[in-house]
CSV table of C-alpha atoms in Angstrom, one decimal:
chain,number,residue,atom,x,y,z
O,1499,UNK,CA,0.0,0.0,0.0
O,1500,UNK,CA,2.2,2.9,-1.5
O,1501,UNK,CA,-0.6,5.1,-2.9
O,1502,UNK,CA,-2.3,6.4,0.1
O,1503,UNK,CA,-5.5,8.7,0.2
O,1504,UNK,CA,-6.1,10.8,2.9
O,1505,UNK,CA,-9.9,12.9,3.3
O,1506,UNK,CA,-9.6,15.7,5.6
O,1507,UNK,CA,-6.8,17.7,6.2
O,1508,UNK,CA,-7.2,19.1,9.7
O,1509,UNK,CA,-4.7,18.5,12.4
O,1510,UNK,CA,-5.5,14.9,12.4
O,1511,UNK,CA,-5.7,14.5,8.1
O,1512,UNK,CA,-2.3,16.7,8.0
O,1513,UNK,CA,-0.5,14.3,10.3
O,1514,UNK,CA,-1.8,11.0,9.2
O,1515,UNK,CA,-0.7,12.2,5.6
O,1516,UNK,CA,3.0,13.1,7.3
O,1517,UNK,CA,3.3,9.7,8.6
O,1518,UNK,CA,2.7,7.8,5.0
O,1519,UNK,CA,4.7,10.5,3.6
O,1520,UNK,CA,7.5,9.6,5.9
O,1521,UNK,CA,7.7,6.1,5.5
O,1522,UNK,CA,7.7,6.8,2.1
O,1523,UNK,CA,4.1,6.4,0.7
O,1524,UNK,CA,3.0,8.8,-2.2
O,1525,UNK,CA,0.3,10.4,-0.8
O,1526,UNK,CA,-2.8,12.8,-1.5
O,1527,UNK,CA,-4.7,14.9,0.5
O,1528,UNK,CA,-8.5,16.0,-0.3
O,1529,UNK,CA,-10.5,18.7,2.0
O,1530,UNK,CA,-13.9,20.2,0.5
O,1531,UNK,CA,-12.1,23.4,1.4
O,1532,UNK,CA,-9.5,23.5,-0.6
O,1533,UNK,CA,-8.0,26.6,1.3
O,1534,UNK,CA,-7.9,24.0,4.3
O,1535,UNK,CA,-5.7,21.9,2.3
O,1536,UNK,CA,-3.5,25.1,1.4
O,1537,UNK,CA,-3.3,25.9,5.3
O,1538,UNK,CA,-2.2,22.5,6.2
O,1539,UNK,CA,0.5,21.6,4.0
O,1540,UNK,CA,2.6,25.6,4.5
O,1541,UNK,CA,1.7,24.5,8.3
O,1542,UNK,CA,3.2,21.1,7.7
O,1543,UNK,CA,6.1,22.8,6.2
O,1544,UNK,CA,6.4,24.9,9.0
O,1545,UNK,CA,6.6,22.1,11.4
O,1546,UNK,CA,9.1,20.3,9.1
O,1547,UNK,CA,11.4,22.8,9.2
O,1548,UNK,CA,11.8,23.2,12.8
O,1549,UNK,CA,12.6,19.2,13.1
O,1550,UNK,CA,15.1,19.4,11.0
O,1551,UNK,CA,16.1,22.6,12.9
O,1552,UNK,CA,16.5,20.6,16.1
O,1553,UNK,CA,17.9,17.8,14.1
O,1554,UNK,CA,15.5,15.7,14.5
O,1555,UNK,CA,15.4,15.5,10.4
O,1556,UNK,CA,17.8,15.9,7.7
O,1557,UNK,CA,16.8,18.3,5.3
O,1558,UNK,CA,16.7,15.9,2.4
O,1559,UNK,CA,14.2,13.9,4.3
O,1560,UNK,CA,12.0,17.1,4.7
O,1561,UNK,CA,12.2,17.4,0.8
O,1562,UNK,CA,11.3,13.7,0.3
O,1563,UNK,CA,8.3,14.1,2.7
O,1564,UNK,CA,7.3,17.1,0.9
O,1565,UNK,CA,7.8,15.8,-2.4
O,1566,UNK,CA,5.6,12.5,-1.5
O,1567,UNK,CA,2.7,14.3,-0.7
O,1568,UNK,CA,0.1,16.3,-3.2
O,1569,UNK,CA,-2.8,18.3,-3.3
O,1570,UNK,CA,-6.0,16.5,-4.5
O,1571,UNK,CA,-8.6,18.4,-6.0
O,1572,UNK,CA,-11.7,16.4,-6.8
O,1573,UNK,CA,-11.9,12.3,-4.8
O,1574,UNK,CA,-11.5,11.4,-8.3
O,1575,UNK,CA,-7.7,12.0,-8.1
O,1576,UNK,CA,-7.9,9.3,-5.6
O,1577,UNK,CA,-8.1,6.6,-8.4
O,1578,UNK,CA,-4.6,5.3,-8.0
O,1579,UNK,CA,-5.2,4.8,-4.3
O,1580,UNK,CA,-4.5,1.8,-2.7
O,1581,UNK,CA,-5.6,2.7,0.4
O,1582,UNK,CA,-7.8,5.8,1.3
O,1583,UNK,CA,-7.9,6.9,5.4
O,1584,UNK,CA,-11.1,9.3,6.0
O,1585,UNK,CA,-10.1,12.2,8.8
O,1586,UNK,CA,-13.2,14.9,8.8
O,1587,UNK,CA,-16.1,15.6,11.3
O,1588,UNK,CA,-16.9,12.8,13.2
O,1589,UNK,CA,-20.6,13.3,11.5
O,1590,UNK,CA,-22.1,9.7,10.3
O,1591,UNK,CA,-24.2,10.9,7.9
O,1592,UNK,CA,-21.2,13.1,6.1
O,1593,UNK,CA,-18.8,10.4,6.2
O,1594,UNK,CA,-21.2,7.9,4.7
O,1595,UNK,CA,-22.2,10.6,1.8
O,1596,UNK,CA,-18.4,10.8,1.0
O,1597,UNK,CA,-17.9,7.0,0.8
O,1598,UNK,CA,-20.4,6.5,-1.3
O,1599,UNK,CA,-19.2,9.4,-3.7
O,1600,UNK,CA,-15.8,7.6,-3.2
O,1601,UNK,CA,-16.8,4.3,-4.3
O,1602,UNK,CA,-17.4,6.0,-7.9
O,1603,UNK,CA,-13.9,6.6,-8.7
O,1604,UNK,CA,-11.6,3.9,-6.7
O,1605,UNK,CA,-10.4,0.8,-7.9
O,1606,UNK,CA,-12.0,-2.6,-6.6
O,1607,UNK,CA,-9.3,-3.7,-4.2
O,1608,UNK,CA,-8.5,0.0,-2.7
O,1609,UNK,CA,-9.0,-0.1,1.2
O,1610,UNK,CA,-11.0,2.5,2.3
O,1611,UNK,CA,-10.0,2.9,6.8
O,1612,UNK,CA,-11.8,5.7,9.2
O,1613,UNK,CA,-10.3,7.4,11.8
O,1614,UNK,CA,-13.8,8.1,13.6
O,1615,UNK,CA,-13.0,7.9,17.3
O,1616,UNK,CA,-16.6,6.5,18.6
O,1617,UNK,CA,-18.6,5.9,15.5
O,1618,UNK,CA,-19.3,2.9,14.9
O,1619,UNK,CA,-17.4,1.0,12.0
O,1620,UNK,CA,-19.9,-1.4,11.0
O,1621,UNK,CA,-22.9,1.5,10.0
O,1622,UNK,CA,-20.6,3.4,8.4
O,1623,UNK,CA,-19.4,0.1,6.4
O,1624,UNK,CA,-23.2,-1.0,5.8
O,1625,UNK,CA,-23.6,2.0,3.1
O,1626,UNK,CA,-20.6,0.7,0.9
O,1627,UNK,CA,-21.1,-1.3,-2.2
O,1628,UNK,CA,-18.0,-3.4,-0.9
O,1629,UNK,CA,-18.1,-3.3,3.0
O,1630,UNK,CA,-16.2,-6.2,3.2
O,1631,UNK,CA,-12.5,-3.6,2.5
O,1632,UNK,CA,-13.8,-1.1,5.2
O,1633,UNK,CA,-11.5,-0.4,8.3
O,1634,UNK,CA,-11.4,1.6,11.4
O,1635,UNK,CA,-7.9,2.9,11.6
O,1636,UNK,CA,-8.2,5.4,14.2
O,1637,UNK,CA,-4.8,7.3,15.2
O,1638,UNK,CA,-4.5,9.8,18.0
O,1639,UNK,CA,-3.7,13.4,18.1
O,1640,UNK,CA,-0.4,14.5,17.1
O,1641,UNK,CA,-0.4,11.3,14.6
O,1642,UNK,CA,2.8,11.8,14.1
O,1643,UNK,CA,4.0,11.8,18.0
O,1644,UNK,CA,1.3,9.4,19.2
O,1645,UNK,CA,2.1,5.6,18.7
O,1646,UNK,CA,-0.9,4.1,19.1
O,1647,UNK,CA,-3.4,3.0,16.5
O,1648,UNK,CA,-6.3,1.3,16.6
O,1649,UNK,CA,-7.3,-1.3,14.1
O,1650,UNK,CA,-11.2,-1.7,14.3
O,1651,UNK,CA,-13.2,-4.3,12.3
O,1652,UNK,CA,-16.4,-4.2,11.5
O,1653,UNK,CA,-19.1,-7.0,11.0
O,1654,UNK,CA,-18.2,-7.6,7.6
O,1655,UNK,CA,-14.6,-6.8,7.3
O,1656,UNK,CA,-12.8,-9.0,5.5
O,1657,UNK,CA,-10.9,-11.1,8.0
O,1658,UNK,CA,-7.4,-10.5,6.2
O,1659,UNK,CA,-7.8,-6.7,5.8
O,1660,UNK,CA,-7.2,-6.5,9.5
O,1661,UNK,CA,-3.4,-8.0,9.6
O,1662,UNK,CA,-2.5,-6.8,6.5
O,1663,UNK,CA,-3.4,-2.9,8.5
O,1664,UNK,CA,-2.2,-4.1,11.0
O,1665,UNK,CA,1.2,-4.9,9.8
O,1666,UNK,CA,1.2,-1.6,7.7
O,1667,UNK,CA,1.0,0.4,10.8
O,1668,UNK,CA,4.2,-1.6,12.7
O,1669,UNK,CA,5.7,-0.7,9.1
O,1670,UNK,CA,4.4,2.9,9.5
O,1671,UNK,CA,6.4,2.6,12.9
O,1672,UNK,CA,3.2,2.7,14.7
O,1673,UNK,CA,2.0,0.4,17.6
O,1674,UNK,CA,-0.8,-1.3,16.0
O,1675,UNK,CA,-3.8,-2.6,18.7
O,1676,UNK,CA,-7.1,-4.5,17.1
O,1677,UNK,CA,-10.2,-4.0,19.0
O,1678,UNK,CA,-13.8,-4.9,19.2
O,1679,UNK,CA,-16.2,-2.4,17.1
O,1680,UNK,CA,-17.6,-1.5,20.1
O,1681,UNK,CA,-18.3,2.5,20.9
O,1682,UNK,CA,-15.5,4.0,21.8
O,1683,UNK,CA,-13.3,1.0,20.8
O,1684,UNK,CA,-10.9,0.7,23.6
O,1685,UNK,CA,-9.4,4.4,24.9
O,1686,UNK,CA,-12.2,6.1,24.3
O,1687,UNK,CA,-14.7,3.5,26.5
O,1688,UNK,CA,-11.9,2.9,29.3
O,1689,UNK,CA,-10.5,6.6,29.5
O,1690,UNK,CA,-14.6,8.2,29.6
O,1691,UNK,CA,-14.2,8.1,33.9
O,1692,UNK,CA,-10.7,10.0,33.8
O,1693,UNK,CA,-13.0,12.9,32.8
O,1694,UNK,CA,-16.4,11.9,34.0
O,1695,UNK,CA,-15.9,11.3,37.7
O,1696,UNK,CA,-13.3,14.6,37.5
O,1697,UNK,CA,-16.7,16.5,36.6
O,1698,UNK,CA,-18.3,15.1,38.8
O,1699,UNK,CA,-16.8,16.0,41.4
O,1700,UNK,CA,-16.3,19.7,40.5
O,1701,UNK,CA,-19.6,19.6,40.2
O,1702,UNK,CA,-20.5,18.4,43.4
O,1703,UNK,CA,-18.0,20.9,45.3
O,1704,UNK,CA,-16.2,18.1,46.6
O,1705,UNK,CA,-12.9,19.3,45.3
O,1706,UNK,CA,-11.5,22.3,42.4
O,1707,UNK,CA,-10.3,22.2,39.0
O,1708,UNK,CA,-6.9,22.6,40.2
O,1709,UNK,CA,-7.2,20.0,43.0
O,1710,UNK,CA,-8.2,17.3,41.1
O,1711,UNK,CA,-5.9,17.8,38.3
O,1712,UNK,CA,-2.9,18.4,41.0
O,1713,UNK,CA,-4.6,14.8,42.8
O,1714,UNK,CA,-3.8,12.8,39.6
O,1715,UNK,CA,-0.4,13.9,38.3
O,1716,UNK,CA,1.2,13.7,42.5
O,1717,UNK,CA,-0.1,10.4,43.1
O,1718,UNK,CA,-0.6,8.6,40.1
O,1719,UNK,CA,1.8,10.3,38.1
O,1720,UNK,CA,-0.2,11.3,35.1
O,1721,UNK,CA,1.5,13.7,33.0
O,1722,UNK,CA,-1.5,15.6,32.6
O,1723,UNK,CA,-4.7,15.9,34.9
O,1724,UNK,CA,-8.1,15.2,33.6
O,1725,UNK,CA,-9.1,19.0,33.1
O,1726,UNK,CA,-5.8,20.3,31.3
O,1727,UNK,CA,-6.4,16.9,28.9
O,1728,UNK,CA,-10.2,18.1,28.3
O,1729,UNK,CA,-8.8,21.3,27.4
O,1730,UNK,CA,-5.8,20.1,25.1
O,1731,UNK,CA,-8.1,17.5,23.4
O,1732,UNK,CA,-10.9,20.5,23.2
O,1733,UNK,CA,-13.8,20.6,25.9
O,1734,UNK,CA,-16.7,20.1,22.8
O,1735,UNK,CA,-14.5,17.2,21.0
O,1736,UNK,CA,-14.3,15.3,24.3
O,1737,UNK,CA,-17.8,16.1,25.4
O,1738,UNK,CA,-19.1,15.3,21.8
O,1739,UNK,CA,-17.2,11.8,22.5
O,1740,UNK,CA,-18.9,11.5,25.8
O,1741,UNK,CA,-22.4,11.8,24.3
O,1742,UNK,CA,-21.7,9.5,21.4
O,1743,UNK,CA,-20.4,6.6,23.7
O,1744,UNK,CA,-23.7,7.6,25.9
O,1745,UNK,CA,-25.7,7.2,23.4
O,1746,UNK,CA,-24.5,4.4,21.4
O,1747,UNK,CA,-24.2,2.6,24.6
O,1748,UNK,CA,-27.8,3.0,24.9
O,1749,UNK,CA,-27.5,5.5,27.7
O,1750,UNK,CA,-25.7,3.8,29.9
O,1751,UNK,CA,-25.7,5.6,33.3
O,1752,UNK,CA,-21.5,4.4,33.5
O,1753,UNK,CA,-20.9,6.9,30.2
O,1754,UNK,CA,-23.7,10.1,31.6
O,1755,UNK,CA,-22.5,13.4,30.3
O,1756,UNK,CA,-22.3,16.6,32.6
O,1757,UNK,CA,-24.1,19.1,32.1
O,1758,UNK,CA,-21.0,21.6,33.1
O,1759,UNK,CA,-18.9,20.1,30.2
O,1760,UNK,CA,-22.3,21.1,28.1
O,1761,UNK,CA,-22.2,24.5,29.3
O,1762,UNK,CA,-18.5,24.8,28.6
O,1763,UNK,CA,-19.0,23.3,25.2
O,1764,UNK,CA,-21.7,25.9,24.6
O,1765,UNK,CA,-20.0,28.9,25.7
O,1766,UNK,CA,-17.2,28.1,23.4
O,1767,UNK,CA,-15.2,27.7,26.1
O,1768,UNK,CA,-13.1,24.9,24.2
O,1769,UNK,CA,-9.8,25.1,25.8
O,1770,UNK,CA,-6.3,25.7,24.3
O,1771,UNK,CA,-7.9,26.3,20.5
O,1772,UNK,CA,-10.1,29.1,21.5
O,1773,UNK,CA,-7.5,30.4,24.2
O,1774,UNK,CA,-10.1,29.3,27.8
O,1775,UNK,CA,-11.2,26.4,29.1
O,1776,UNK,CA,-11.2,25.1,32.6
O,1777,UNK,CA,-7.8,27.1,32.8
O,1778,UNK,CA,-6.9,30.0,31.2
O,1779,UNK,CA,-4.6,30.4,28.1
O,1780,UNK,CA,-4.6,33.9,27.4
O,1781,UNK,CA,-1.4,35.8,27.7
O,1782,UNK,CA,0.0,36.9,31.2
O,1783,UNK,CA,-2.8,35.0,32.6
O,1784,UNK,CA,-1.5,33.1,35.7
O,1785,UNK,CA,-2.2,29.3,36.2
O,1786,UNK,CA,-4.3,28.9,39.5
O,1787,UNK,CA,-2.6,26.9,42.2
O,1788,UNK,CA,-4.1,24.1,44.0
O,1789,UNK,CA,-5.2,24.6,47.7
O,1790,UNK,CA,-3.1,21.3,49.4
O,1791,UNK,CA,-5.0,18.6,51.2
O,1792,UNK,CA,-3.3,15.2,51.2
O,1793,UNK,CA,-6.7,13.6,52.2
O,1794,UNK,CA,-8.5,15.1,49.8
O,1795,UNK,CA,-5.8,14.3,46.9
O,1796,UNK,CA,-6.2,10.0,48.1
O,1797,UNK,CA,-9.8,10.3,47.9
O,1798,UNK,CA,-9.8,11.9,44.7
O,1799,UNK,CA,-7.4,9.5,43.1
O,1800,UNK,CA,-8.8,6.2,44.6
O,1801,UNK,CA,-12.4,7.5,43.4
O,1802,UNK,CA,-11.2,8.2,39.7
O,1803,UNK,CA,-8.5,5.3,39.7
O,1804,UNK,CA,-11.1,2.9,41.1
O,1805,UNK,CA,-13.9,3.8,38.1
O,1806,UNK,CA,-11.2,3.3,35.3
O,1807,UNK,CA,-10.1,-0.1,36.7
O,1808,UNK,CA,-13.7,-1.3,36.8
O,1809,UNK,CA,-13.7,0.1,32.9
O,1810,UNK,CA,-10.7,-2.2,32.2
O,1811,UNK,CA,-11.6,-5.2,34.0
O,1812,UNK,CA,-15.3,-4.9,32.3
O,1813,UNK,CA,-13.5,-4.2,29.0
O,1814,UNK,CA,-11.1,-7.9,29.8
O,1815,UNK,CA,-14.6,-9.5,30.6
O,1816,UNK,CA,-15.8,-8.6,27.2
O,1817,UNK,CA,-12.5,-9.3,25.4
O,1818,UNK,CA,-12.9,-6.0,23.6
O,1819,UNK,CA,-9.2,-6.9,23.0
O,1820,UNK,CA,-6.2,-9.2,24.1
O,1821,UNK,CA,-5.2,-7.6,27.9
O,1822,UNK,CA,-1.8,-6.8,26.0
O,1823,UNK,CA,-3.8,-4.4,23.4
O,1824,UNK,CA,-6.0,-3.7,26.4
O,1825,UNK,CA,-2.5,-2.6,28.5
O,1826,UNK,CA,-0.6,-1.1,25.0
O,1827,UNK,CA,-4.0,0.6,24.3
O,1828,UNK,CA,-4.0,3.1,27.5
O,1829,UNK,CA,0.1,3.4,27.8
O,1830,UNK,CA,0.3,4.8,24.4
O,1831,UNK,CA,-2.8,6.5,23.5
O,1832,UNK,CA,-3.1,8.4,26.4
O,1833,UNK,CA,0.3,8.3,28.2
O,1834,UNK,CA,-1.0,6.7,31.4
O,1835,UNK,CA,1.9,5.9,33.6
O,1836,UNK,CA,0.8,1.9,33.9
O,1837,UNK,CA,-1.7,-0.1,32.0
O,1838,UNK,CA,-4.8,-0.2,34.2
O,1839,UNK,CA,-5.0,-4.5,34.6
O,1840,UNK,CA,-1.3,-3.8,36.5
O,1841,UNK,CA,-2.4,-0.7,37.9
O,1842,UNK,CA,-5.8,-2.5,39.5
O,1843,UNK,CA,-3.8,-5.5,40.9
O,1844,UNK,CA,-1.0,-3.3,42.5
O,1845,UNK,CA,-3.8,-1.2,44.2
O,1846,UNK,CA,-5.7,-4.5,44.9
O,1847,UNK,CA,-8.9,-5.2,43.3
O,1848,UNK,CA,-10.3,-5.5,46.6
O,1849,UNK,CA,-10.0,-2.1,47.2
O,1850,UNK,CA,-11.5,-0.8,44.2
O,1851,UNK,CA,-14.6,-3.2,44.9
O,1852,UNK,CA,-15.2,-1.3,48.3
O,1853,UNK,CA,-14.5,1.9,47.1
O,1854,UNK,CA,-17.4,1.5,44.1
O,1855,UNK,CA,-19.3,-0.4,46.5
O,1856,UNK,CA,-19.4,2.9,48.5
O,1857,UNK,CA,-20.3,4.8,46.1
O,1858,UNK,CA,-23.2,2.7,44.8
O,1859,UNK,CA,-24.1,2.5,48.6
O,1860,UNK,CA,-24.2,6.8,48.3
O,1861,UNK,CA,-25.5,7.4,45.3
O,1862,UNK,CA,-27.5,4.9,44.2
O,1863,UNK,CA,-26.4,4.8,40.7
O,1864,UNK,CA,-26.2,2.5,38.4
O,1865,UNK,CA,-22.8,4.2,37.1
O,1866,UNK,CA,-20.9,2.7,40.0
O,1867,UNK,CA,-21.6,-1.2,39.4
O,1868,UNK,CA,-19.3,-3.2,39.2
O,1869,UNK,CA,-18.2,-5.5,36.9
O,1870,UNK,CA,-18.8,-8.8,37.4
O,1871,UNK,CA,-15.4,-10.4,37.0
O,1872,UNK,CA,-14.1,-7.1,39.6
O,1873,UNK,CA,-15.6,-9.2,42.3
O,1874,UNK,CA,-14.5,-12.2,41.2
O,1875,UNK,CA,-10.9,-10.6,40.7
């Protein structure tokens, strides 16, 4: 698969184009704006050049990069694809439309992949004429930082398509997980507490933005807390994930939305991109600092620690993947310090059964069941 096809070229089009281009895959890269396309490639450029200003890059492999990617006008300069990945709105009803207008011009073994994060793979596969050579290939943001990718097949994905991706993303120098089509595959269903029980507890006055963030980076040594992730992933893209897995889950208490992310998403209050979030990014503006309280911080972490094992263990039960794509999945996707199976056991998963036994006992929620193989665990 030399000829690659990308759709989209946002952040996320832009830098799964860079990574074929890279490893040495002529590439081309569509947007129904075409100034969008224009934007992203003197941005690409831009970002090029400071690589091979910190020597991360020679400046022949900048020109090769360059060189293997072009500009596509119309999807019918996609006809010497062999592979086509699909990066724009996560909108089923868009995506589908452009398949279908796809289908027209590409040749009959050209693989078309998605990179939806929680849509699922199978409905958008049902509209082809050929589902059986549609893929989720969903990459995370930067694509060309972040190693994980998940390889998602639907119902009636041909069985072979899935190593042969696979194998192209090891090649890509990715690290490659398959998963279940399930909504939210596997970060996106495991990580939904991290943020979740985080508002939840701002919302409750039990603790601050700052406290909780402060909470999880000093004791479990996350590199980023759950509020200054919302705002680096954008407060509406991770609430718009939220509802989708809520939804498609068939509202599931476990995946509820808040209604202060909603606000926030509302209010345009989308984090870094629009310069405020849950913490300010204009200039001069002066990170709060967190009020201490040891106490406070366990509590915090147990609570949020104790609902994302319980996703994990659930996730294991269901053998939405292998426990080693389960453990690769939340280690490189998201950076968490341990995968959450080793995390649970060092912690003890008797623990975390009390703790969300506690909970259930003070709420009275369906979202803090258990999962069945916890207690057994």
């Amino acid at each position: 698969m030399k000829n690659v096809g990308i759709i989209g070229a946002g952040t996320m089009g832009i830098g799964i184009a860079q990574v074929a281009a890279t490893n040495g895959c002529k590439v081309w890269v569509y947007d129904a704006n075409a100034k969008q396309v224009e934007a992203a490639t003197v941005g690409l450029e831009k970002t090029l050049t400071k690589l091979v200003d910190k020597q991360k890059i020679s400046a022949e492999k900048m020109t090769e990069i360059l060189t293997n990617i072009s500009i596509a006008t119309e999807l019918k300069d996609f006809k010497e694809c062999d592979l086509i990945i699909e990066a724009i709105i996560e909108n089923k009803e868009i995506k589908t439309k452009v398949f279908t207008e796809l289908e027209k011009y590409i040749s009959e073994s050209c693989v078309i992949g998605s990179n939806t994060s929680s849509i699922s793979i199978t409905s958008l596969g049902a509209e082809l004429q050929k589902p059986e050579r549609f893929i989720g290939i969903h990459f995370f943001n930067p694509a060309p930082l972040m190693p994980l990718v998940e390889v998602i097949p639907s119902l009636l994905t041909e069985k072979s398509l899935v190593n042969k991706i696979y194998n192209l993303m090891k090649d890509w120098g990715k690290t490659p997980v398959i998963a279940k089509d399930i909504p939210g595959f596997i970060v996106n269903r495991i990580a939904r507490p991290y943020y979740g029980e985080a508002l939840r507890i701002v919302e409750e006055n039990i603790a601050t933005v700052e406290q909780v963030d402060e909470a999880m980076k000093t004791m479990g040594n996350f590199k980023m807390g759950p509020f200054e992730l919302m705002d680096l992933i954008g407060v509406d893209v991770n609430f718009s994930v939220t509802t989708t897995v809520y939804k498609d889950y068939f509202y599931d208490p476990k995946y509820k939305p808040s209604l202060l992310q909603q606000r926030m998403s509302e209010a345009k209050l989308h984090g870094r991109k629009t310069g405020k979030g849950f913490y300010d990014y204009s200039e001069g503006a002066v990170k709060p600092i967190a009020e201490k309280n040891e106490n406070l911080y366990d509590d915090i972490f147990h609570r949020i620690m104790a609902m994302l094992i319980n996703e994990a263990v659930e996730a294991k039960r269901l053998k939405i993947a292998s426990d080693e794509d389960l453990e690769l999945a939340m280690q490189k996707g998201v950076n968490y310090p341990k995968g959450l199976l080793a995390w649970g056991k060092e912690i003890g998963f008797d623990l975390i059964s009390d703790i969300l036994e506690n909970l259930y006992e003070e709420y009275q929620e369906e979202r803090y069941r258990q999962s069945l193989l916890l207690r057994k665990m």
